[in-house]
């Protein structure tokens, strides 16, 4: 889909040109987030351009949700956060994708919305090399 950031990231991943990829799954890609303001922040990107999760066939909904949980489990095993936040919005990019945000006791606002400090996310952008390293670290715990 032209102009869709998620479709662009999926296309790079399917071509083997996305260094942020942790793993490819049947329906999605598990990728490291561009910002690591929340250490271990990652996303699960649906391969198909679909606006709403309920538009997927029920069997794909179930499979895709399990993919999201596999990604969250790998992040938990890698970083040992005190809480995991999983969210699927699609307001800015209307393509099904999940944000997985590990939360820590030392977060600036540990019991509040992780987007509260969104204006500061650019302080922790990762380089391609950092993304590859982080993806490898998480991949070691991905089952």
Tab-separated table of C-alpha atoms in Angstrom:
chain	number	residue	atom	x	y	z
A	1	UNK	CA	0.000	0.000	0.000
A	2	UNK	CA	1.612	3.228	-1.125
A	3	UNK	CA	2.272	5.741	1.619
A	4	UNK	CA	1.896	3.289	4.489
A	5	UNK	CA	4.913	3.297	6.808
A	6	UNK	CA	4.086	-0.191	8.124
A	7	UNK	CA	3.800	-1.593	4.586
A	8	UNK	CA	7.193	-0.015	3.801
A	9	UNK	CA	8.762	-1.672	6.875
A	10	UNK	CA	7.152	-5.013	5.997
A	11	UNK	CA	8.455	-4.753	2.414
A	12	UNK	CA	11.992	-4.091	3.683
A	13	UNK	CA	11.696	-7.067	6.027
A	14	UNK	CA	10.418	-9.391	3.312
A	15	UNK	CA	13.362	-8.319	1.126
A	16	UNK	CA	15.790	-9.015	3.993
A	17	UNK	CA	16.700	-5.320	4.218
A	18	UNK	CA	15.252	-4.391	7.613
A	19	UNK	CA	17.989	-4.609	10.287
A	20	UNK	CA	15.362	-4.145	13.020
A	21	UNK	CA	13.811	-7.593	12.426
A	22	UNK	CA	13.911	-9.970	15.348
A	23	UNK	CA	11.856	-12.700	13.670
A	24	UNK	CA	9.505	-13.466	10.847
A	25	UNK	CA	6.325	-15.280	11.776
A	26	UNK	CA	3.498	-16.605	9.623
A	27	UNK	CA	1.406	-13.419	9.707
A	28	UNK	CA	3.813	-10.790	11.020
A	29	UNK	CA	7.284	-9.464	11.612
A	30	UNK	CA	8.655	-8.866	15.103
A	31	UNK	CA	10.896	-5.779	15.033
A	32	UNK	CA	12.901	-3.638	17.430
A	33	UNK	CA	11.489	-0.146	17.864
A	34	UNK	CA	13.331	2.850	16.400
A	35	UNK	CA	13.458	4.379	19.875
A	36	UNK	CA	14.598	2.602	22.995
A	37	UNK	CA	13.350	5.193	25.471
A	38	UNK	CA	11.677	2.156	27.049
A	39	UNK	CA	14.449	-0.460	26.874
A	40	UNK	CA	13.271	-3.351	24.696
A	41	UNK	CA	10.433	-1.477	22.976
A	42	UNK	CA	9.369	-3.505	19.948
A	43	UNK	CA	6.555	-3.916	17.466
A	44	UNK	CA	4.725	-6.724	15.742
A	45	UNK	CA	3.768	-5.719	12.192
A	46	UNK	CA	1.032	-7.591	10.344
A	47	UNK	CA	2.317	-8.539	6.885
A	48	UNK	CA	-1.013	-7.821	5.199
A	49	UNK	CA	-2.349	-4.254	4.979
A	50	UNK	CA	-5.460	-4.445	7.170
A	51	UNK	CA	-6.886	-1.514	9.156
A	52	UNK	CA	-8.584	-3.372	11.998
A	53	UNK	CA	-7.797	-6.669	13.726
A	54	UNK	CA	-11.483	-7.641	13.535
A	55	UNK	CA	-11.245	-7.513	9.719
A	56	UNK	CA	-8.964	-10.564	9.810
A	57	UNK	CA	-10.447	-14.065	9.579
A	58	UNK	CA	-10.946	-15.482	13.082
A	59	UNK	CA	-8.213	-18.087	12.591
A	60	UNK	CA	-5.737	-15.364	11.602
A	61	UNK	CA	-6.829	-13.207	14.558
A	62	UNK	CA	-5.973	-16.070	16.910
A	63	UNK	CA	-2.671	-16.866	15.197
A	64	UNK	CA	-1.662	-13.210	15.045
A	65	UNK	CA	-2.460	-12.626	18.714
A	66	UNK	CA	-0.301	-15.640	19.596
A	67	UNK	CA	2.511	-14.046	17.553
A	68	UNK	CA	2.153	-10.873	19.632
A	69	UNK	CA	2.330	-12.924	22.817
A	70	UNK	CA	5.432	-14.805	21.578
A	71	UNK	CA	7.128	-11.447	21.000
A	72	UNK	CA	6.108	-10.214	24.468
A	73	UNK	CA	7.418	-13.430	26.037
A	74	UNK	CA	10.791	-12.984	24.296
A	75	UNK	CA	11.038	-9.386	25.478
A	76	UNK	CA	10.149	-10.405	29.026
A	77	UNK	CA	12.786	-13.160	29.006
A	78	UNK	CA	15.397	-10.755	27.635
A	79	UNK	CA	14.798	-7.686	29.812
A	80	UNK	CA	12.863	-8.894	32.886
A	81	UNK	CA	10.588	-5.822	33.127
A	82	UNK	CA	8.067	-5.457	35.927
A	83	UNK	CA	5.206	-5.113	33.411
A	84	UNK	CA	4.559	-5.461	29.684
A	85	UNK	CA	2.241	-3.069	27.835
A	86	UNK	CA	0.798	-4.301	24.529
A	87	UNK	CA	-1.298	-1.954	22.410
A	88	UNK	CA	-2.767	-1.826	18.924
A	89	UNK	CA	-3.892	1.654	17.891
A	90	UNK	CA	-3.467	2.357	14.191
A	91	UNK	CA	-4.427	6.014	14.513
A	92	UNK	CA	-1.267	7.395	12.894
A	93	UNK	CA	-0.679	4.374	10.640
A	94	UNK	CA	-3.949	2.562	9.842
A	95	UNK	CA	-2.302	-0.845	9.425
A	96	UNK	CA	-2.541	-3.486	12.156
A	97	UNK	CA	0.585	-3.328	14.297
A	98	UNK	CA	1.236	-3.821	17.998
A	99	UNK	CA	3.457	-1.788	20.274
A	100	UNK	CA	5.078	-3.884	22.995
A	101	UNK	CA	6.530	-1.732	25.740
A	102	UNK	CA	8.492	-3.282	28.600
A	103	UNK	CA	7.997	-1.230	31.760
A	104	UNK	CA	10.493	-0.895	34.592
A	105	UNK	CA	10.400	0.360	38.170
A	106	UNK	CA	12.740	3.190	37.160
A	107	UNK	CA	10.566	4.429	34.254
A	108	UNK	CA	9.849	8.168	34.513
A	109	UNK	CA	6.147	7.302	35.020
A	110	UNK	CA	6.052	3.547	35.681
A	111	UNK	CA	2.356	3.255	36.459
A	112	UNK	CA	1.092	5.527	33.691
A	113	UNK	CA	0.724	5.531	29.931
A	114	UNK	CA	4.093	4.796	28.245
A	115	UNK	CA	3.362	7.491	25.630
A	116	UNK	CA	3.376	10.193	28.335
A	117	UNK	CA	7.017	10.958	27.451
A	118	UNK	CA	6.610	10.490	23.672
A	119	UNK	CA	8.237	13.846	22.921
A	120	UNK	CA	11.421	12.438	24.497
A	121	UNK	CA	11.532	9.215	22.460
A	122	UNK	CA	13.898	10.828	19.950
A	123	UNK	CA	16.507	11.023	22.733
A	124	UNK	CA	17.003	7.248	22.438
A	125	UNK	CA	16.912	6.528	18.701
A	126	UNK	CA	18.989	3.473	17.850
A	127	UNK	CA	21.500	3.117	15.046
A	128	UNK	CA	21.321	0.263	12.557
A	129	UNK	CA	24.156	-1.507	14.402
A	130	UNK	CA	22.400	-1.067	17.752
A	131	UNK	CA	19.177	-2.400	16.225
A	132	UNK	CA	20.943	-5.483	14.865
A	133	UNK	CA	22.570	-6.146	18.223
A	134	UNK	CA	19.348	-5.679	20.148
A	135	UNK	CA	17.431	-7.876	17.679
A	136	UNK	CA	20.019	-10.647	18.122
A	137	UNK	CA	19.784	-10.386	21.914
A	138	UNK	CA	15.993	-10.696	21.814
A	139	UNK	CA	16.085	-13.430	19.138
A	140	UNK	CA	18.081	-15.615	21.562
A	141	UNK	CA	14.946	-15.732	23.744
A	142	UNK	CA	12.360	-16.030	20.969
A	143	UNK	CA	10.574	-19.366	20.803
